PDB file of C-alpha atoms in Angstrom:
ATOM      1  CA  MET A 663      22.045   9.823 -13.139  1.00  0.00           C
ATOM      2  CA  LYS A 664      22.558   6.794 -15.231  1.00  0.00           C
ATOM      3  CA  LYS A 665      19.140   5.852 -16.355  1.00  0.00           C
ATOM      4  CA  THR A 666      18.095   2.460 -16.002  1.00  0.00           C
ATOM      5  CA  LEU A 667      14.227   1.835 -17.092  1.00  0.00           C
ATOM      6  CA  GLU A 668      11.910   3.592 -18.908  1.00  0.00           C
ATOM      7  CA  PHE A 669       8.508   2.529 -19.527  1.00  0.00           C
ATOM      8  CA  LYS A 670       4.907   4.012 -20.161  1.00  0.00           C
ATOM      9  CA  ALA A 671       2.725   3.642 -16.784  1.00  0.00           C
ATOM     10  CA  HIS A 672      -0.029   5.852 -17.505  1.00  0.00           C
ATOM     11  CA  ASP A 673      -2.399   7.425 -20.264  1.00  0.00           C
ATOM     12  CA  GLY A 674      -1.633  11.112 -19.519  1.00  0.00           C
ATOM     13  CA  GLU A 675       0.317  13.276 -16.340  1.00  0.00           C
ATOM     14  CA  ILE A 676       1.668  10.971 -13.711  1.00  0.00           C
ATOM     15  CA  GLU A 677       0.588  12.362 -10.135  1.00  0.00           C
ATOM     16  CA  ASP A 678       2.875  10.944  -7.933  1.00  0.00           C
ATOM     17  CA  ILE A 679       5.513   8.195  -7.492  1.00  0.00           C
ATOM     18  CA  ALA A 680       6.553   5.864  -4.292  1.00  0.00           C
ATOM     19  CA  LEU A 681       9.730   4.089  -4.654  1.00  0.00           C
ATOM     20  CA  GLY A 682      10.066   1.228  -2.218  1.00  0.00           C
ATOM     21  CA  PRO A 683      13.699   1.147  -0.579  1.00  0.00           C
ATOM     22  CA  ASP A 684      16.881   0.985  -2.900  1.00  0.00           C
ATOM     23  CA  ASN A 685      19.048   2.887  -4.679  1.00  0.00           C
ATOM     24  CA  LYS A 686      16.680   4.769  -7.531  1.00  0.00           C
ATOM     25  CA  VAL A 687      15.455   8.167  -7.925  1.00  0.00           C
ATOM     26  CA  GLY A 688      12.190   8.110  -9.982  1.00  0.00           C
ATOM     27  CA  VAL A 689      11.407  10.685 -12.742  1.00  0.00           C
ATOM     28  CA  MET A 690       8.504  11.607 -14.308  1.00  0.00           C
ATOM     29  CA  LEU A 691       8.132  12.337 -17.741  1.00  0.00           C
ATOM     30  CA  LEU A 692       5.094  13.706 -19.554  1.00  0.00           C
ATOM     31  CA  PRO A 693       2.780  12.279 -20.624  1.00  0.00           C
ATOM     32  CA  GLY A 694       2.686   9.468 -18.581  1.00  0.00           C
ATOM     33  CA  SER A 695       6.250   7.702 -18.724  1.00  0.00           C
ATOM     34  CA  LEU A 696       8.563   6.903 -15.736  1.00  0.00           C
ATOM     35  CA  ALA A 697      12.111   6.553 -15.943  1.00  0.00           C
ATOM     36  CA  LEU A 698      13.998   5.132 -12.829  1.00  0.00           C
ATOM     37  CA  GLN A 699      17.853   6.323 -12.523  1.00  0.00           C
ATOM     38  CA  GLU A 700      20.653   5.239 -10.479  1.00  0.00           C
ATOM     39  CA  SER A 701      21.296   7.618  -7.398  1.00  0.00           C
ATOM     40  CA  GLY A 702      24.725   6.464  -7.110  1.00  0.00           C
ATOM     41  CA  LEU A 703      24.521   6.109  -3.026  1.00  0.00           C
ATOM     42  CA  ARG A 704      24.906   2.390  -3.343  1.00  0.00           C
ATOM     43  CA  PRO A 705      25.443  -0.477  -5.895  1.00  0.00           C
ATOM     44  CA  LEU A 706      22.858  -0.981  -8.354  1.00  0.00           C
ATOM     45  CA  CYS A 707      19.915  -3.442  -7.470  1.00  0.00           C
ATOM     46  CA  CYS A 708      16.734  -4.180  -8.700  1.00  0.00           C
ATOM     47  CA  VAL A 709      13.884  -2.219  -8.175  1.00  0.00           C
ATOM     48  CA  ARG A 710      11.698  -3.917  -5.464  1.00  0.00           C
ATOM     49  CA  GLN A 711       8.409  -1.831  -5.974  1.00  0.00           C
ATOM     50  CA  VAL A 712       7.399   1.506  -7.587  1.00  0.00           C
ATOM     51  CA  VAL A 713       3.603   2.685  -6.938  1.00  0.00           C
ATOM     52  CA  THR A 714       2.280   5.284  -9.643  1.00  0.00           C
ATOM     53  CA  VAL A 715      -0.693   7.177  -9.739  1.00  0.00           C
ATOM     54  CA  GLY A 716      -1.813   9.127 -12.763  1.00  0.00           C
ATOM     55  CA  ARG A 717      -4.379  11.522 -14.228  1.00  0.00           C
ATOM     56  CA  ASP A 718      -5.916   8.384 -15.783  1.00  0.00           C
ATOM     57  CA  PHE A 719      -7.639   7.786 -12.672  1.00  0.00           C
ATOM     58  CA  GLN A 720      -5.469   5.012 -11.985  1.00  0.00           C
ATOM     59  CA  CYS A 721      -3.023   3.300  -9.149  1.00  0.00           C
ATOM     60  CA  CYS A 722      -0.515   0.897 -10.147  1.00  0.00           C
ATOM     61  CA  VAL A 723       2.202  -1.037  -8.730  1.00  0.00           C
ATOM     62  CA  TRP A 724       5.032  -1.913 -10.877  1.00  0.00           C
ATOM     63  CA  GLN A 725       8.106  -4.921 -10.417  1.00  0.00           C
ATOM     64  CA  GLN A 726      10.246  -3.225 -12.695  1.00  0.00           C
ATOM     65  CA  ASP A 727       8.472  -2.593 -15.969  1.00  0.00           C
ATOM     66  CA  GLN A 728       5.695  -5.083 -15.343  1.00  0.00           C
ATOM     67  CA  LEU A 729       2.400  -4.270 -13.701  1.00  0.00           C
ATOM     68  CA  VAL A 730       1.873  -6.042 -10.700  1.00  0.00           C
ATOM     69  CA  THR A 731      -1.708  -4.882  -9.720  1.00  0.00           C
ATOM     70  CA  GLY A 732      -3.874  -2.047 -10.087  1.00  0.00           C
ATOM     71  CA  LEU A 733      -6.342  -0.300  -8.145  1.00  0.00           C
ATOM     72  CA  ARG A 734      -9.843   1.636  -9.257  1.00  0.00           C
ATOM     73  CA  TRP A 735     -11.984   3.360  -7.179  1.00  0.00           C
ATOM     74  CA  HIS A 736     -15.217   1.666  -8.890  1.00  0.00           C
ATOM     75  CA  GLU A 737     -13.819  -1.641  -7.912  1.00  0.00           C
ATOM     76  CA  ASN A 738     -13.732  -1.027  -4.729  1.00  0.00           C
ATOM     77  CA  LEU A 739     -16.408   1.414  -3.634  1.00  0.00           C
ATOM     78  CA  PRO A 740     -19.721  -0.016  -5.656  1.00  0.00           C
ATOM     79  CA  GLY A 741     -22.291   2.301  -7.103  1.00  0.00           C
ATOM     80  CA  ILE A 742     -19.559   4.978  -7.640  1.00  0.00           C
ATOM     81  CA  PRO A 743     -18.899   6.005 -11.461  1.00  0.00           C
ATOM     82  CA  ASP A 744     -15.141   4.954 -12.035  1.00  0.00           C
ATOM     83  CA  LYS A 745     -14.234   8.778 -12.858  1.00  0.00           C
ATOM     84  CA  ALA A 746     -15.876  10.149  -9.685  1.00  0.00           C
ATOM     85  CA  TYR A 747     -12.322  10.106  -8.055  1.00  0.00           C
ATOM     86  CA  ARG A 748      -8.622  10.658  -9.135  1.00  0.00           C
ATOM     87  CA  TYR A 749      -6.014   9.677  -6.829  1.00  0.00           C
ATOM     88  CA  GLN A 750      -3.621  12.229  -6.342  1.00  0.00           C
ATOM     89  CA  ALA A 751      -0.717  11.187  -3.922  1.00  0.00           C
ATOM     90  CA  CYS A 752       0.711   7.853  -2.938  1.00  0.00           C
ATOM     91  CA  ARG A 753       3.427   6.828  -0.634  1.00  0.00           C
ATOM     92  CA  ASP A 754       4.978   3.314   0.034  1.00  0.00           C
ATOM     93  CA  SER A 755       5.798   2.355   3.589  1.00  0.00           C
ATOM     94  CA  GLY A 756       7.226  -1.303   2.196  1.00  0.00           C
ATOM     95  CA  THR A 757       4.087  -2.785   4.005  1.00  0.00           C
ATOM     96  CA  PHE A 758       1.129   0.009   3.539  1.00  0.00           C
ATOM     97  CA  LEU A 759       0.095   2.002   0.590  1.00  0.00           C
ATOM     98  CA  GLY A 760      -0.851   5.543   1.690  1.00  0.00           C
ATOM     99  CA  LEU A 761      -3.361   7.557  -0.870  1.00  0.00           C
ATOM    100  CA  GLY A 762      -5.053  10.925  -0.836  1.00  0.00           C
ATOM    101  CA  THR A 763      -7.516  12.095  -3.629  1.00  0.00           C
ATOM    102  CA  VAL A 764      -8.392  15.242  -4.928  1.00  0.00           C
ATOM    103  CA  THR A 765     -11.403  15.150  -3.319  1.00  0.00           C
ATOM    104  CA  GLY A 766      -9.949  15.222   0.006  1.00  0.00           C
ATOM    105  CA  SER A 767     -10.152  11.703   1.171  1.00  0.00           C
ATOM    106  CA  VAL A 768      -7.179   9.368   2.847  1.00  0.00           C
ATOM    107  CA  ALA A 769      -6.963   5.576   2.414  1.00  0.00           C
ATOM    108  CA  ILE A 770      -4.594   2.962   3.654  1.00  0.00           C
ATOM    109  CA  HIS A 771      -4.245  -0.213   1.757  1.00  0.00           C
ATOM    110  CA  ILE A 772      -1.758  -3.455   2.318  1.00  0.00           C
ATOM    111  CA  ALA A 773       0.757  -3.040  -0.571  1.00  0.00           C
ATOM    112  CA  PHE A 774       1.126  -6.224  -1.896  1.00  0.00           C
ATOM    113  CA  SER A 775      -2.666  -7.046  -2.111  1.00  0.00           C
ATOM    114  CA  LEU A 776      -4.471  -3.315  -1.933  1.00  0.00           C
ATOM    115  CA  GLN A 777      -6.490  -4.590   0.414  1.00  0.00           C
ATOM    116  CA  ARG A 778      -8.126  -1.249   1.744  1.00  0.00           C
ATOM    117  CA  LEU A 779      -7.474  -1.240   5.730  1.00  0.00           C
ATOM    118  CA  TYR A 780      -8.289   2.487   6.509  1.00  0.00           C
ATOM    119  CA  TYR A 781     -10.621   5.102   4.648  1.00  0.00           C
ATOM    120  CA  VAL A 782     -11.905   8.340   5.551  1.00  0.00           C
ATOM    121  CA  LYS A 783     -14.411   9.782   3.451  1.00  0.00           C
ATOM    122  CA  GLU A 784     -13.182  13.944   2.612  1.00  0.00           C
ATOM    123  CA  ALA A 785     -11.140  13.921   5.401  1.00  0.00           C
ATOM    124  CA  HIS A 786      -9.880  17.416   4.115  1.00  0.00           C
ATOM    125  CA  GLY A 787     -12.852  18.046   1.737  1.00  0.00           C
ATOM    126  CA  ILE A 788     -10.354  19.803  -0.719  1.00  0.00           C
ATOM    127  CA  VAL A 789      -7.412  18.254  -2.810  1.00  0.00           C
ATOM    128  CA  VAL A 790      -4.797  16.293  -0.751  1.00  0.00           C
ATOM    129  CA  THR A 791      -1.321  17.231  -2.162  1.00  0.00           C
ATOM    130  CA  ASP A 792       0.965  15.104  -0.229  1.00  0.00           C
ATOM    131  CA  VAL A 793       1.034  12.035   2.240  1.00  0.00           C
ATOM    132  CA  ALA A 794       3.943  10.799   3.857  1.00  0.00           C
ATOM    133  CA  PHE A 795       4.158   7.711   6.823  1.00  0.00           C
ATOM    134  CA  VAL A 796       5.624   8.525   9.994  1.00  0.00           C
ATOM    135  CA  PRO A 797       8.975   6.816  10.046  1.00  0.00           C
ATOM    136  CA  GLU A 798       9.625   3.918  12.331  1.00  0.00           C
ATOM    137  CA  SER A 799      12.507   6.020  14.449  1.00  0.00           C
ATOM    138  CA  ARG A 800      12.181   6.416  17.904  1.00  0.00           C
ATOM    139  CA  PRO A 801      10.131   9.547  17.751  1.00  0.00           C
ATOM    140  CA  GLY A 802       7.954   7.921  15.016  1.00  0.00           C
ATOM    141  CA  ARG A 803       7.241   4.771  17.612  1.00  0.00           C
ATOM    142  CA  GLU A 804       6.261   7.165  20.390  1.00  0.00           C
ATOM    143  CA  LEU A 805       3.936   8.783  18.086  1.00  0.00           C
ATOM    144  CA  LEU A 806       2.306   5.393  16.769  1.00  0.00           C
ATOM    145  CA  GLY A 807       1.920   4.558  20.264  1.00  0.00           C
ATOM    146  CA  GLY A 808       0.052   1.262  20.169  1.00  0.00           C
ATOM    147  CA  HIS A 809      -1.043   1.579  16.529  1.00  0.00           C
ATOM    148  CA  GLU A 810       0.561  -0.285  13.454  1.00  0.00           C
ATOM    149  CA  ALA A 811       1.184   2.793  11.128  1.00  0.00           C
ATOM    150  CA  ALA A 812       0.589   6.604  10.894  1.00  0.00           C
ATOM    151  CA  LEU A 813       0.082   8.559   7.964  1.00  0.00           C
ATOM    152  CA  LEU A 814       0.197  12.147   7.550  1.00  0.00           C
ATOM    153  CA  SER A 815      -1.904  14.391   5.231  1.00  0.00           C
ATOM    154  CA  VAL A 816      -1.828  17.310   3.680  1.00  0.00           C
ATOM    155  CA  ALA A 817      -4.328  19.509   1.692  1.00  0.00           C
ATOM    156  CA  VAL A 818      -4.840  22.596   0.151  1.00  0.00           C
ATOM    157  CA  ASP A 819      -7.009  23.336   3.395  1.00  0.00           C
ATOM    158  CA  SER A 820      -3.739  24.222   5.009  1.00  0.00           C
ATOM    159  CA  ARG A 821      -4.293  21.296   7.291  1.00  0.00           C
ATOM    160  CA  CYS A 822      -2.284  18.620   8.103  1.00  0.00           C
ATOM    161  CA  LYS A 823      -3.983  15.614   9.747  1.00  0.00           C
ATOM    162  CA  LEU A 824      -2.911  12.181  11.430  1.00  0.00           C
ATOM    163  CA  HIS A 825      -4.148   9.000  10.565  1.00  0.00           C
ATOM    164  CA  LEU A 826      -3.659   6.218  12.529  1.00  0.00           C
ATOM    165  CA  LEU A 827      -4.137   2.734  11.595  1.00  0.00           C
ATOM    166  CA  PRO A 828      -5.449   0.466  14.353  1.00  0.00           C
ATOM    167  CA  THR A 829      -3.245  -2.763  15.360  1.00  0.00           C
ATOM    168  CA  ARG A 830      -4.900  -5.570  13.510  1.00  0.00           C
ATOM    169  CA  ARG A 831      -5.752  -8.633  15.868  1.00  0.00           C
ATOM    170  CA  SER A 832      -3.751 -11.755  15.460  1.00  0.00           C
ATOM    171  CA  LEU A 833      -2.971 -14.940  17.154  1.00  0.00           C
ATOM    172  CA  PRO A 834       0.789 -15.493  18.389  1.00  0.00           C
ATOM    173  CA  VAL A 835       2.379 -18.335  16.473  1.00  0.00           C
ATOM    174  CA  TRP A 836       2.672 -20.275  19.718  1.00  0.00           C
ATOM    175  CA  LEU A 837      -1.032 -20.491  19.870  1.00  0.00           C
ATOM    176  CA  LEU A 838      -1.872 -21.457  16.555  1.00  0.00           C
ATOM    177  CA  LEU A 839       1.036 -24.335  16.588  1.00  0.00           C
ATOM    178  CA  LEU A 840      -0.459 -25.445  19.902  1.00  0.00           C
ATOM    179  CA  LEU A 841      -4.213 -25.315  18.381  1.00  0.00           C
ATOM    180  CA  CYS A 842      -2.715 -27.230  15.193  1.00  0.00           C
ATOM    181  CA  ALA A 843      -1.376 -29.939  17.152  1.00  0.00           C
ATOM    182  CA  GLY A 844      -4.583 -30.359  19.495  1.00  0.00           C
ATOM    183  CA  LEU A 845      -6.525 -30.440  16.172  1.00  0.00           C
ATOM    184  CA  ILE A 846      -4.100 -33.210  14.682  1.00  0.00           C
ATOM    185  CA  VAL A 847      -4.477 -35.387  18.154  1.00  0.00           C
ATOM    186  CA  ALA A 848      -8.390 -34.481  18.071  1.00  0.00           C
ATOM    187  CA  THR A 849      -8.373 -36.077  14.746  1.00  0.00           C
ATOM    188  CA  ILE A 850      -6.401 -39.251  15.408  1.00  0.00           C
ATOM    189  CA  LEU A 851      -8.635 -39.822  18.404  1.00  0.00           C
ATOM    190  CA  LEU A 852     -11.716 -39.760  16.471  1.00  0.00           C
ATOM    191  CA  LEU A 853     -10.476 -41.814  13.870  1.00  0.00           C
ATOM    192  CA  GLN A 854      -9.905 -44.399  16.551  1.00  0.00           C
ATOM    193  CA  LEU A 855     -13.161 -44.159  18.089  1.00  0.00           C
ATOM    194  CA  ALA A 856     -14.737 -44.404  14.506  1.00  0.00           C
ATOM    195  CA  PHE A 857     -12.413 -47.363  13.054  1.00  0.00           C
ATOM    196  CA  PRO A 858     -10.970 -49.743  16.180  1.00  0.00           C
ATOM    197  CA  GLY A 859      -7.527 -50.531  15.175  1.00  0.00           C
ATOM    198  CA  PHE A 860      -6.696 -47.522  13.270  1.00  0.00           C
ATOM    199  CA  LEU A 861      -3.674 -47.514  14.821  1.00  0.00           C
TER     200      LEU A 861
END
């Protein structure tokens, strides 16, 4: 357990830590500092992503000890005071970030941009104590069905709830390339009609 990095992440206690897939183990230090230690399972490599939530009402995404981006309730939910909610737990699947709050709400964000894709206000009605993404193993894929991700949340109400993120609609790459080629051909034809002898 050799410490490789330590930095101040929050003012006050850290509620939860989620680490990107590598060989580090996160250790919460009071009040509000974070230490990363080598697990000894694999060769040392750079920390890809660390997500922390603290009692200072912040959720932060870190690259090493550098703050990449942060999330605050009052910036994403207009009209709600910044101290109305506090993040309680977080998990990072590499693509998505799952969050639970002390008021029982559950949210799923895109990890790199923190764009919110899913939100259920007071899904539990009381403190969410933990959240976890369903792994992308064979049984996990069966549970996902046609959904993009699945998040389990557990709260003080002794209930476990499954939150399914619907698959976002997207165009196939071949169709996008075909549309771009059609747009280029149409532009050239219009220029030829507007300016004879263009080609």
